[in-house]
Amino acid sequence: MIHFDQVSKTFAASQRPAVDRITLHVKQGNICVFVGPSGCGKTTILRMINRLVTPDGGTITIDGRSIMQMDPPALRRTIGYVIQQVGLLPHRTIAQNIALVPELLKWPRDKTEKRVLELIEMMGLDPSEVGHKYPHQLSGGQAQRVGVARALAADPPIMLMDEPFAAVDPIVRLRLQDEFLRLQQTVQKTICFVTHDINEAIKLGDYLVVLKEGRLVQTGTPIEILTQPEDDFVLSLLGDDRGVKILDLTRAETLMEPFENRLGPIKSNGHRVQSIDPVKIALEMMMQKNTDEILVCKGTRPVGILRWPAIKTHVNRISGGTV
Amino acid sequence: MNFDMDLFSQALLQRAPGHIAEHLQLVIIPLVLAILIAMPAGILLTRPAYRHHGRRVMSVFNAGQTIPPLAVIALFFPLLGLGYGPAILALTIYALLPIARNTVAAISAVPAEVKDAARGMGMTPKEILFRVELPLSVPTIMSGVKTAAILTVSTAVLAALVGGKGMGAIIFAGINFFRFELVLAGTIYIGLMAIVLERALSLLEGLLTPAHLKNRHGAHRRAA
Ligand SMILES: Nc1ncnc2c1ncn2[C@@H]1O[C@H](COP(=O)(O)OP(=O)(O)OP(=O)(O)O)[C@@H](O)[C@H]1O
Ligand SMILES: [Mg+2]
């Protein structure tokens, strides 16, 4: 849906390109997460999609049409943008801030009002309490959620989200991430999401783009990147607990010993997980219950047994014996 | 010097009031002209195409304001001669400076991330100017207008020197004939006009200021 072909950008004041010959494809309905250290060009890439930054090389197309042929304000009204610094308009109430794009698109008033209420609720805020407030009266986390609501207002097919959960505490962040994933199940938007938090990237991304100094280092699904990191940079970005992260993305059924291959009666200690549960859950259960095997079930039917040595071997194999 | 109470009350109640209308003309016409010129000029100086001229033009404006008002009128005297028109022109030029300077300062002070968000949401430059930049600039621009208004009320006294009439006529008559009573009567009206104009402009400012900047205290209390 969004396609980058050899896109580059060097800002006037600097010698080094901020974005260096990036080629990538973001699929319809996918969450594509751009991840990398500060200054690696994540924001710049996002801002090229809605033409806030003009590339000085390469082409970007949306549904096959070059964005350079589109009128920038019209293009931006079809792309939801959550900016890193939030940027709510200080002289407009929260409700008026969220209503901004529908207003620009000349929606009928009652439709806009209904939409605004719906969004404030969707963000877990109380419309009667927050709607008439001004941005300076909100906490950082509340303002950030209003920024997300504003971007969603006109129901754009594409969303650009620049560290939208950065200003909230870790607990609220986890909740917002869960809500975000649930929301995405129903709205199925094409989302370009920026974060420098690798855990957030792994949790939310259908597809990850790892960047370093404006260059694309590696792309792939979270499990592909976790299991086959391209180089030391990606390895260090993934962190020392890469093995545990992998276990979070590996289903219990992939490491279990299936019962078809097993002779003899099934003996069980009563602890069980579902076959699609992450191995990490089984591991936590093993530690809590002080056992080294867990029954794996499909519904109520036992399908296999997951043993500690199998998990250990798996982690050792993919992380080269470092865990 | 003895104070002639009769002369004073005659000046205060009969002679000076006759100059109020003239004087207000000498204030309001230049002020309106200055707003009509300086605000668009200030806005223009904040547009990307002209922004790089901004600093240079503003330093000219700032230097201009340090010239005493009498010097401005004296400066234009050889060019324009005497009379009402030249006085209006000189006063307009003098009122331009605070308005233009505050317009540029106000619009430049709109936070970059606010303008950036407005652009990112798909507002056109015109929509950003009228719906974001100008509303947020009202307090600063209005304080420039107030400064210009008060300045013009007192500077307009000098118009009498070039034959432009106004309250200056009575004040300078007092000075020429050593009649302090006339000077005092005229000065009282100048003060009153300055106060009334300032109040009127403050009311206007209140009407134009965006709600979030008004009674911030009250708003916080409501939120608590
Ligand atoms: N408007 C600009 N003018 C000049 N240089 C810029 C501009 N915007 C970004 N840069 C530079 O381009 C590089 C990439 O910046 P960018 O904002 O895309 O990084 P980022 O990955 O989003 O970083 P962060 O995680 O800190 O937000 C940086 O070196 C930055 O200094
Ligand atoms: Mg950034």
Coordinates of C-alpha atoms and ligand atoms in Angstrom, one line a residue:
Chain A
M1 CA 0.0 0.0 0.0
I2 CA 2.8 2.5 0.9
H3 CA 5.9 1.9 -1.0
F4 CA 9.3 3.6 -0.6
D5 CA 11.8 3.3 -3.5
Q6 CA 15.3 4.4 -2.8
V7 CA 14.2 7.4 -0.7
S8 CA 16.8 9.7 0.7
K9 CA 16.8 13.0 2.6
T10 CA 19.7 15.2 3.6
F11 CA 18.7 18.3 5.6
A12 CA 20.3 21.6 4.5
A13 CA 22.3 22.0 7.7
S14 CA 24.0 18.6 7.8
Q15 CA 26.4 16.6 5.7
R16 CA 25.1 13.1 6.6
P17 CA 21.8 12.0 5.1
A18 CA 19.0 11.7 7.7
V19 CA 17.5 9.0 5.5
D20 CA 19.7 7.1 3.2
R21 CA 18.2 5.1 0.2
I22 CA 15.4 3.4 1.9
T23 CA 13.3 0.9 0.0
L24 CA 10.4 -0.8 1.8
H25 CA 6.8 -1.8 1.4
V26 CA 4.0 -1.4 4.0
K27 CA 1.1 -3.8 3.4
Q28 CA -2.5 -2.8 3.7
G29 CA -3.9 -3.4 7.1
N30 CA -0.5 -4.0 8.7
I31 CA 1.3 -2.3 11.6
C32 CA 4.8 -1.5 10.4
V33 CA 7.0 -0.4 13.2
F34 CA 10.1 1.7 12.7
V35 CA 12.6 1.2 15.5
G36 CA 16.1 2.4 16.2
P37 CA 18.1 4.8 18.3
S38 CA 17.4 8.5 18.6
G39 CA 18.3 10.4 15.5
C40 CA 18.2 7.4 13.2
G41 CA 15.6 9.1 10.9
K42 CA 12.3 7.5 12.2
T43 CA 10.4 10.8 12.4
T44 CA 11.8 12.0 9.1
I45 CA 10.6 8.8 7.3
L46 CA 7.1 9.3 8.8
R47 CA 7.0 12.9 7.8
M48 CA 7.9 12.1 4.2
I49 CA 4.8 10.1 3.8
N50 CA 2.5 13.1 4.5
R51 CA 4.8 15.5 2.7
L52 CA 5.8 17.5 5.8
V53 CA 9.4 16.6 4.6
T54 CA 10.2 16.5 0.9
P55 CA 12.6 13.7 0.0
D56 CA 15.6 14.8 -2.2
G57 CA 15.8 11.4 -3.9
G58 CA 13.6 8.4 -4.6
T59 CA 9.8 8.1 -4.8
I60 CA 7.0 7.3 -2.3
T61 CA 3.7 5.9 -3.6
I62 CA 0.4 5.2 -1.9
D63 CA -1.7 2.7 -3.7
G64 CA 0.5 3.1 -6.7
R65 CA 0.2 6.8 -7.0
S66 CA 3.2 9.0 -6.3
I67 CA 2.5 11.3 -3.4
M68 CA 4.2 14.1 -5.3
Q69 CA 1.1 14.3 -7.6
M70 CA -1.2 14.9 -4.6
D71 CA -2.1 18.3 -3.0
P72 CA -0.4 18.3 0.4
P73 CA -3.3 19.5 2.5
A74 CA -5.7 17.1 0.8
L75 CA -3.2 14.2 1.2
R76 CA -2.7 15.0 4.9
R77 CA -6.4 15.0 5.6
T78 CA -6.5 11.4 4.6
I79 CA -3.6 10.4 6.8
G80 CA -3.9 10.4 10.5
Y81 CA -0.8 11.9 12.1
V82 CA 0.1 11.6 15.8
I83 CA 3.1 13.9 16.3
Q84 CA 5.9 13.2 18.7
Q85 CA 5.4 16.5 20.5
V86 CA 1.6 16.0 20.6
G87 CA 1.0 19.6 19.4
L88 CA -2.6 20.2 20.5
L89 CA -3.9 23.6 19.5
P90 CA -3.9 25.5 22.9
H91 CA -6.8 27.8 22.1
R92 CA -9.2 25.0 21.2
T93 CA -10.9 22.7 23.7
I94 CA -10.2 19.0 23.6
A95 CA -13.4 18.4 21.7
Q96 CA -12.6 21.1 19.2
N97 CA -9.1 19.7 18.8
I98 CA -10.4 16.3 18.0
A99 CA -13.0 17.8 15.6
L100 CA -10.2 19.6 13.6
V101 CA -9.9 17.3 10.6
P102 CA -13.7 16.5 10.3
E103 CA -14.2 20.3 10.3
L104 CA -11.6 20.8 7.6
L105 CA -13.4 18.1 5.6
K106 CA -16.7 19.9 6.2
W107 CA -18.5 17.1 7.9
P108 CA -22.0 17.9 9.1
R109 CA -21.9 19.2 12.7
D110 CA -23.9 16.4 14.4
K111 CA -21.8 13.8 12.7
T112 CA -18.6 15.5 14.0
E113 CA -20.0 15.8 17.5
K114 CA -21.0 12.1 17.6
R115 CA -17.6 11.1 16.4
V116 CA -15.8 13.3 19.0
L117 CA -17.7 11.7 21.9
E118 CA -17.0 8.2 20.5
L119 CA -13.3 8.9 20.3
I120 CA -12.9 10.5 23.8
E121 CA -14.6 7.4 25.2
M122 CA -12.5 5.1 23.0
M123 CA -9.4 6.7 24.5
G124 CA -10.6 5.9 28.0
L125 CA -11.4 9.5 28.9
D126 CA -14.6 10.9 30.2
P127 CA -16.2 13.2 27.6
S128 CA -18.2 15.3 30.1
E129 CA -15.1 15.9 32.2
V130 CA -12.4 16.3 29.5
G131 CA -14.3 17.6 26.4
H132 CA -14.6 21.2 27.4
K133 CA -11.1 21.5 28.9
Y134 CA -8.1 23.1 27.2
P135 CA -4.9 21.3 26.5
H136 CA -2.9 23.0 29.2
Q137 CA -5.3 21.4 31.7
L138 CA -4.4 17.8 30.8
S139 CA -1.6 15.6 31.9
G140 CA 1.0 14.5 29.4
G141 CA -0.5 11.1 29.0
Q142 CA -4.0 12.5 28.6
A143 CA -2.8 15.0 26.0
Q144 CA -1.1 12.2 24.1
R145 CA -4.3 10.1 24.0
V146 CA -6.1 13.2 22.7
G147 CA -3.4 13.4 20.0
V148 CA -4.3 9.8 19.0
A149 CA -8.0 10.6 19.0
R150 CA -7.5 13.7 16.8
A151 CA -5.5 11.6 14.3
L152 CA -8.3 8.9 14.2
A153 CA -11.1 11.5 13.9
A154 CA -11.8 11.4 10.2
D155 CA -11.3 7.6 10.1
P156 CA -8.3 7.8 7.7
P157 CA -7.1 4.6 6.1
I158 CA -3.5 5.4 7.0
M159 CA -2.1 6.3 10.4
L160 CA 1.3 7.7 11.1
M161 CA 2.1 7.4 14.8
D162 CA 5.3 8.9 16.2
E163 CA 6.0 7.5 19.7
P164 CA 2.3 7.9 20.7
F165 CA 2.7 6.2 24.0
A166 CA 6.0 7.7 25.1
A167 CA 4.6 10.1 27.7
V168 CA 2.6 7.6 29.8
D169 CA 3.8 5.5 32.7
P170 CA 4.7 1.8 31.9
I171 CA 1.4 0.4 33.3
V172 CA -0.8 2.8 31.3
R173 CA 1.4 2.2 28.3
L174 CA 0.8 -1.6 28.4
R175 CA -2.9 -0.9 28.7
L176 CA -2.9 1.5 25.7
Q177 CA -0.9 -1.0 23.7
D178 CA -3.4 -3.7 24.4
E179 CA -6.3 -1.3 23.5
F180 CA -4.5 -0.3 20.4
L181 CA -4.1 -3.9 19.2
R182 CA -7.7 -4.6 19.9
L183 CA -8.8 -1.4 18.1
Q184 CA -6.6 -2.4 15.1
Q185 CA -8.5 -5.8 14.9
T186 CA -11.7 -3.9 14.1
V187 CA -10.4 -0.9 12.1
Q188 CA -7.7 -2.7 10.1
K189 CA -5.8 0.5 9.2
T190 CA -2.4 0.7 7.6
I191 CA -0.2 2.0 10.4
C192 CA 3.4 3.3 10.4
F193 CA 4.4 3.3 14.0
V194 CA 7.6 4.8 15.4
T195 CA 9.2 3.8 18.7
H196 CA 12.6 3.4 20.1
D197 CA 11.3 0.8 22.6
I198 CA 12.1 -2.6 21.1
N199 CA 9.6 -4.3 23.4
E200 CA 6.8 -2.1 22.1
A201 CA 8.0 -2.8 18.5
I202 CA 7.9 -6.5 19.0
K203 CA 4.5 -6.4 20.7
L204 CA 2.8 -4.2 18.2
G205 CA 4.5 -4.8 14.9
D206 CA 3.4 -7.1 12.1
Y207 CA 6.5 -6.0 10.4
L208 CA 9.6 -4.3 11.9
V209 CA 12.0 -1.9 10.2
V210 CA 15.3 -1.5 12.1
L211 CA 17.1 1.7 11.3
K212 CA 20.6 3.0 12.1
E213 CA 21.9 6.4 11.0
G214 CA 19.3 6.7 8.3
R215 CA 19.9 3.3 6.8
L216 CA 17.7 0.3 6.8
V217 CA 19.5 -2.4 8.8
Q218 CA 17.0 -5.2 8.8
T219 CA 13.3 -5.8 8.1
G220 CA 11.0 -8.7 8.9
T221 CA 8.4 -10.0 11.3
P222 CA 9.3 -9.7 15.0
I223 CA 10.1 -13.5 15.2
E224 CA 12.3 -13.3 12.1
I225 CA 14.3 -10.5 13.6
L226 CA 14.5 -12.1 17.0
T227 CA 15.7 -15.4 15.7
Q228 CA 17.9 -14.2 12.8
P229 CA 19.4 -10.8 13.8
E230 CA 21.4 -9.4 10.9
D231 CA 24.4 -8.1 12.9
D232 CA 25.7 -7.0 16.3
F233 CA 23.7 -3.7 16.1
V234 CA 20.4 -5.6 15.9
L235 CA 21.5 -8.0 18.5
S236 CA 22.3 -5.3 21.0
L237 CA 19.1 -3.5 20.1
L238 CA 17.2 -6.7 20.9
G239 CA 18.8 -6.8 24.4
D240 CA 20.1 -9.5 26.6
D241 CA 16.7 -11.0 27.2
R242 CA 16.3 -11.9 23.5
G243 CA 15.7 -15.5 24.4
V244 CA 12.8 -14.6 26.7
K245 CA 11.3 -12.3 24.1
I246 CA 11.4 -15.2 21.7
L247 CA 9.6 -17.4 24.2
D248 CA 6.9 -14.7 24.3
L249 CA 6.4 -15.1 20.5
T250 CA 6.7 -18.9 20.4
R251 CA 3.6 -21.0 20.9
A252 CA 3.7 -23.8 23.4
E253 CA 2.7 -26.3 20.7
T254 CA 5.9 -25.7 18.7
L255 CA 8.2 -26.9 21.6
M256 CA 6.0 -29.6 23.1
E257 CA 6.4 -33.3 22.8
P258 CA 3.2 -34.4 21.0
F259 CA 1.3 -37.3 22.3
E260 CA 0.9 -39.2 19.0
N261 CA 4.6 -40.0 19.2
R262 CA 4.4 -41.2 22.7
L263 CA 3.7 -44.6 24.1
G264 CA 2.3 -45.3 27.5
P265 CA -0.2 -43.6 29.6
I266 CA -0.5 -39.8 30.1
K267 CA 0.6 -38.8 33.5
S268 CA -0.1 -35.2 34.5
N269 CA 0.7 -33.0 37.5
G270 CA -2.4 -31.0 36.8
H271 CA -0.7 -27.9 35.4
R272 CA -1.7 -27.0 31.9
V273 CA -1.5 -24.3 29.2
Q274 CA -3.2 -23.9 25.8
S275 CA -1.4 -24.9 22.7
I276 CA -1.5 -21.3 21.3
D277 CA -0.2 -19.8 24.6
P278 CA 3.3 -18.3 24.5
V279 CA 6.0 -20.6 25.9
K280 CA 6.8 -17.8 28.3
I281 CA 3.5 -18.4 30.1
A282 CA 4.4 -22.1 30.5
L283 CA 7.8 -21.1 31.8
E284 CA 6.4 -18.7 34.4
M285 CA 4.0 -21.5 35.5
M286 CA 6.9 -23.9 35.8
M287 CA 8.7 -21.5 38.1
Q288 CA 5.7 -20.7 40.2
K289 CA 4.6 -24.3 40.6
N290 CA 8.1 -25.6 40.9
T291 CA 7.7 -28.2 38.2
D292 CA 9.5 -29.0 35.0
E293 CA 6.7 -30.2 32.8
I294 CA 3.4 -28.8 31.8
L295 CA 0.5 -30.3 30.0
V296 CA -0.4 -28.6 26.7
C297 CA -4.1 -28.7 25.7
K298 CA -6.3 -27.7 22.8
G299 CA -9.4 -26.7 24.6
T300 CA -9.8 -29.5 27.1
R301 CA -8.1 -32.2 25.1
P302 CA -4.4 -32.8 26.0
V303 CA -2.2 -32.7 22.9
G304 CA 1.3 -32.9 24.3
I305 CA 3.7 -32.2 27.1
L306 CA 6.2 -29.3 27.4
R307 CA 9.4 -30.0 29.3
W308 CA 12.0 -27.6 30.7
P309 CA 14.9 -29.2 28.7
A310 CA 13.1 -28.6 25.4
I311 CA 12.7 -24.9 26.2
K312 CA 16.4 -24.6 27.3
T313 CA 17.6 -26.3 24.2
H314 CA 15.5 -24.0 22.0
V315 CA 16.8 -20.8 23.7
N316 CA 20.3 -22.0 23.6
R317 CA 20.1 -22.8 19.9
I318 CA 18.7 -19.5 18.8
S319 CA 20.8 -17.3 21.1
G320 CA 24.0 -19.1 20.4
G321 CA 24.4 -20.4 23.9
T322 CA 24.5 -16.9 25.6
V323 CA 21.3 -17.3 27.6
Chain B
M1 CA 3.4 82.8 39.0
N2 CA -0.1 83.2 40.2
F3 CA -2.8 80.6 39.3
D4 CA -5.8 82.2 37.8
M5 CA -8.7 79.9 38.8
D6 CA -11.2 81.6 36.4
L7 CA -8.9 81.2 33.5
F8 CA -8.3 77.6 34.4
S9 CA -11.9 76.7 34.7
Q10 CA -12.7 78.5 31.5
A11 CA -10.0 76.6 29.7
L12 CA -11.0 73.3 31.3
L13 CA -14.7 73.6 30.7
Q14 CA -15.0 75.7 27.6
R15 CA -11.8 76.0 25.5
A16 CA -10.3 72.5 25.8
P17 CA -13.4 70.4 25.2
G18 CA -13.7 72.0 21.8
H19 CA -10.3 70.4 20.9
I20 CA -11.3 66.9 22.0
A21 CA -12.9 65.9 18.7
E22 CA -9.9 67.3 16.8
H23 CA -7.5 65.5 19.0
L24 CA -9.3 62.2 18.8
Q25 CA -9.2 62.5 15.0
L26 CA -5.5 63.0 15.3
V27 CA -5.3 59.8 17.3
I28 CA -7.8 57.5 15.7
I29 CA -7.1 58.1 12.1
P30 CA -3.3 57.5 12.4
L31 CA -4.0 54.5 14.6
V32 CA -6.4 52.8 12.2
L33 CA -4.1 53.6 9.3
A34 CA -1.1 52.2 11.3
I35 CA -3.1 49.0 12.1
L36 CA -4.1 48.6 8.5
I37 CA -0.5 48.9 7.4
A38 CA 1.5 47.4 10.2
M39 CA -0.5 44.2 10.8
P40 CA -0.4 43.0 7.2
A41 CA 3.3 44.0 7.0
G42 CA 4.0 42.2 10.3
I43 CA 2.2 39.1 9.0
L44 CA 4.1 39.2 5.7
L45 CA 7.4 39.3 7.6
T46 CA 6.5 36.0 9.3
R47 CA 5.7 34.2 6.0
P48 CA 8.4 31.8 4.8
A49 CA 9.1 33.9 1.7
Y50 CA 9.9 37.1 3.6
R51 CA 11.0 35.7 7.0
H52 CA 14.7 36.2 6.3
H53 CA 14.0 39.9 5.9
G54 CA 12.3 39.9 9.3
R55 CA 15.3 40.5 11.5
R56 CA 16.6 43.4 9.3
V57 CA 13.2 45.1 9.1
M58 CA 12.6 44.7 12.8
S59 CA 15.9 46.4 13.7
V60 CA 14.9 49.3 11.5
F61 CA 11.6 49.4 13.3
N62 CA 13.3 49.3 16.7
A63 CA 15.7 52.0 15.7
G64 CA 12.7 54.0 14.4
Q65 CA 11.1 53.9 17.8
T66 CA 14.0 55.4 19.6
I67 CA 13.7 58.6 17.5
P68 CA 11.7 61.2 19.6
P69 CA 8.3 62.0 18.2
L70 CA 9.1 65.7 17.7
A71 CA 12.1 64.6 15.6
V72 CA 9.7 62.5 13.4
I73 CA 7.5 65.6 12.8
A74 CA 10.5 67.8 12.3
L75 CA 11.9 65.3 9.8
F76 CA 8.8 65.4 7.7
F77 CA 8.3 69.1 7.9
P78 CA 10.6 70.0 5.0
L79 CA 9.1 67.2 2.9
L80 CA 5.4 67.8 3.6
G81 CA 5.1 71.3 4.9
L82 CA 2.6 72.3 7.5
G83 CA -1.0 71.3 8.2
Y84 CA -3.3 68.5 9.2
G85 CA -2.3 66.0 6.5
P86 CA 1.4 66.0 7.4
A87 CA 0.6 65.6 11.1
I88 CA -1.6 62.6 10.3
L89 CA 1.2 61.1 8.2
A90 CA 3.9 61.6 10.9
L91 CA 1.7 60.2 13.6
T92 CA 0.8 57.2 11.4
I93 CA 4.5 56.4 10.8
Y94 CA 5.2 56.7 14.5
A95 CA 2.3 54.3 15.4
L96 CA 3.4 51.7 12.9
L97 CA 6.4 50.6 14.9
P98 CA 4.9 49.1 18.0
I99 CA 2.1 47.4 16.1
A100 CA 4.4 45.8 13.5
R101 CA 6.9 44.8 16.1
N102 CA 4.4 43.1 18.3
T103 CA 2.7 41.4 15.3
V104 CA 6.0 39.8 14.3
A105 CA 6.9 38.9 17.9
A106 CA 3.4 37.4 18.5
I107 CA 3.3 35.2 15.4
S108 CA 6.9 34.1 15.8
A109 CA 6.1 33.0 19.4
V110 CA 3.4 30.5 18.3
P111 CA 5.0 27.2 19.3
A112 CA 6.6 25.3 16.3
E113 CA 4.9 22.0 17.3
V114 CA 1.5 23.7 17.2
K115 CA 2.0 25.0 13.7
D116 CA 3.5 21.7 12.7
A117 CA 0.5 19.8 14.0
A118 CA -1.9 22.2 12.2
R119 CA 0.0 21.5 9.0
G120 CA 0.1 17.8 9.6
M121 CA -3.7 17.7 10.1
G122 CA -4.0 19.2 6.6
M123 CA -4.6 22.9 7.3
T124 CA -3.6 25.2 4.4
P125 CA -1.2 28.1 5.2
K126 CA -4.2 30.5 5.1
E127 CA -6.2 28.3 7.6
I128 CA -3.1 28.1 9.8
L129 CA -2.8 31.9 9.8
F130 CA -6.4 32.7 10.5
R131 CA -7.4 29.8 12.8
V132 CA -4.1 29.3 14.7
E133 CA -1.5 32.0 14.4
L134 CA -3.7 35.1 14.7
P135 CA -6.0 33.9 17.5
L136 CA -3.0 33.0 19.6
S137 CA -1.4 36.3 18.8
V138 CA -4.2 38.6 19.9
P139 CA -2.9 39.5 23.3
T140 CA 0.5 40.5 22.1
I141 CA -0.8 42.4 19.0
M142 CA -3.4 44.2 21.2
S143 CA -0.7 45.3 23.6
G144 CA 1.2 46.8 20.7
V145 CA -2.0 48.6 19.6
K146 CA -2.4 49.9 23.1
T147 CA 1.1 51.1 23.3
A148 CA 0.7 52.8 19.9
A149 CA -2.6 54.4 21.0
I150 CA -1.2 55.9 24.2
L151 CA 1.9 57.1 22.4
T152 CA -0.2 58.7 19.7
V153 CA -2.5 60.5 22.2
S154 CA 0.5 62.3 23.7
T155 CA 2.5 62.7 20.4
A156 CA -0.5 64.2 18.7
V157 CA 0.0 67.2 21.0
L158 CA 2.9 68.1 18.8
A159 CA 0.6 68.3 15.7
A160 CA -0.3 71.8 16.8
L161 CA 3.3 72.8 16.1
V162 CA 2.8 72.1 12.4
G163 CA -0.6 73.6 12.3
G164 CA -2.4 70.3 12.8
K165 CA -4.7 71.6 15.7
G166 CA -5.8 69.2 18.4
M167 CA -5.3 69.6 22.2
G168 CA -1.8 70.8 21.4
A169 CA -3.2 74.1 20.3
I170 CA -4.3 75.0 23.8
I171 CA -1.2 73.5 25.5
F172 CA 1.2 75.4 23.2
A173 CA -0.8 78.6 23.6
G174 CA -0.4 78.2 27.3
I175 CA 3.4 77.6 26.9
N176 CA 3.8 80.6 24.6
F177 CA 1.9 83.0 26.8
F178 CA 3.2 81.5 30.1
R179 CA -0.4 80.6 31.1
F180 CA 0.1 77.4 33.1
E181 CA -3.7 77.1 33.5
L182 CA -4.1 76.3 29.8
V183 CA -1.3 73.8 29.8
L184 CA -2.8 72.0 32.8
A185 CA -6.3 72.0 31.3
G186 CA -5.0 70.5 28.1
T187 CA -2.9 68.0 29.9
I188 CA -5.8 66.7 32.0
Y189 CA -7.7 65.9 28.8
I190 CA -4.7 64.2 27.3
G191 CA -4.5 62.0 30.4
L192 CA -8.2 61.3 30.3
M193 CA -8.1 60.4 26.6
A194 CA -5.2 58.1 27.2
I195 CA -7.0 56.3 30.0
V196 CA -10.3 56.0 28.2
L197 CA -8.6 54.7 25.1
E198 CA -6.6 52.2 27.0
R199 CA -9.8 50.9 28.8
A200 CA -11.7 50.7 25.5
L201 CA -8.9 48.7 23.8
S202 CA -8.6 46.4 26.8
L203 CA -12.3 45.6 26.5
L204 CA -11.8 44.9 22.8
E205 CA -8.8 42.7 23.7
G206 CA -11.0 40.8 26.1
L207 CA -13.5 40.1 23.4
L208 CA -10.8 38.9 20.9
T209 CA -8.6 36.9 23.3
P210 CA -9.0 33.1 23.0
A211 CA -10.8 31.6 26.0
H212 CA -7.8 29.5 27.2
L213 CA -5.8 32.6 28.0
K214 CA -8.6 34.3 29.9
N215 CA -8.9 33.7 33.7
R216 CA -6.5 30.9 33.7
H217 CA -6.9 30.8 37.4
G218 CA -10.6 30.4 37.2
A219 CA -10.3 27.7 34.6
H220 CA -7.9 25.8 36.8
R221 CA -10.2 26.0 39.7
R222 CA -13.1 24.6 37.6
A223 CA -10.9 21.8 36.5
A224 CA -9.8 20.9 40.0
Ligands
LIG1 N1 14.1 19.9 10.3 C1 15.4 19.4 10.4 N2 16.4 20.2 10.0 C2 17.7 19.7 10.1 N3 18.0 18.5 10.6 C3 17.0 17.7 11.0 C4 15.6 18.1 10.9 N4 14.9 17.1 11.3 C5 15.7 16.1 11.7 N5 17.0 16.4 11.4 C6 18.1 15.5 11.7 O1 17.9 14.3 11.0 C7 18.3 13.2 11.8 C8 17.1 12.3 11.9 O2 16.1 12.9 12.7 P1 14.8 12.3 13.1 O3 14.0 13.3 13.8 O4 14.1 11.6 11.9 O5 15.2 11.2 14.2 P2 14.4 10.2 15.1 O6 14.8 8.8 14.7 O7 12.9 10.5 15.0 O8 14.9 10.5 16.5 P3 14.1 10.5 18.0 O9 14.0 9.1 18.4 O10 15.0 11.3 18.8 O11 12.8 11.2 17.7 C9 18.9 13.8 13.0 O12 20.2 13.8 12.9 C10 18.3 15.2 13.1 O13 19.2 16.0 13.8
MG2 MG 11.5 11.3 16.3

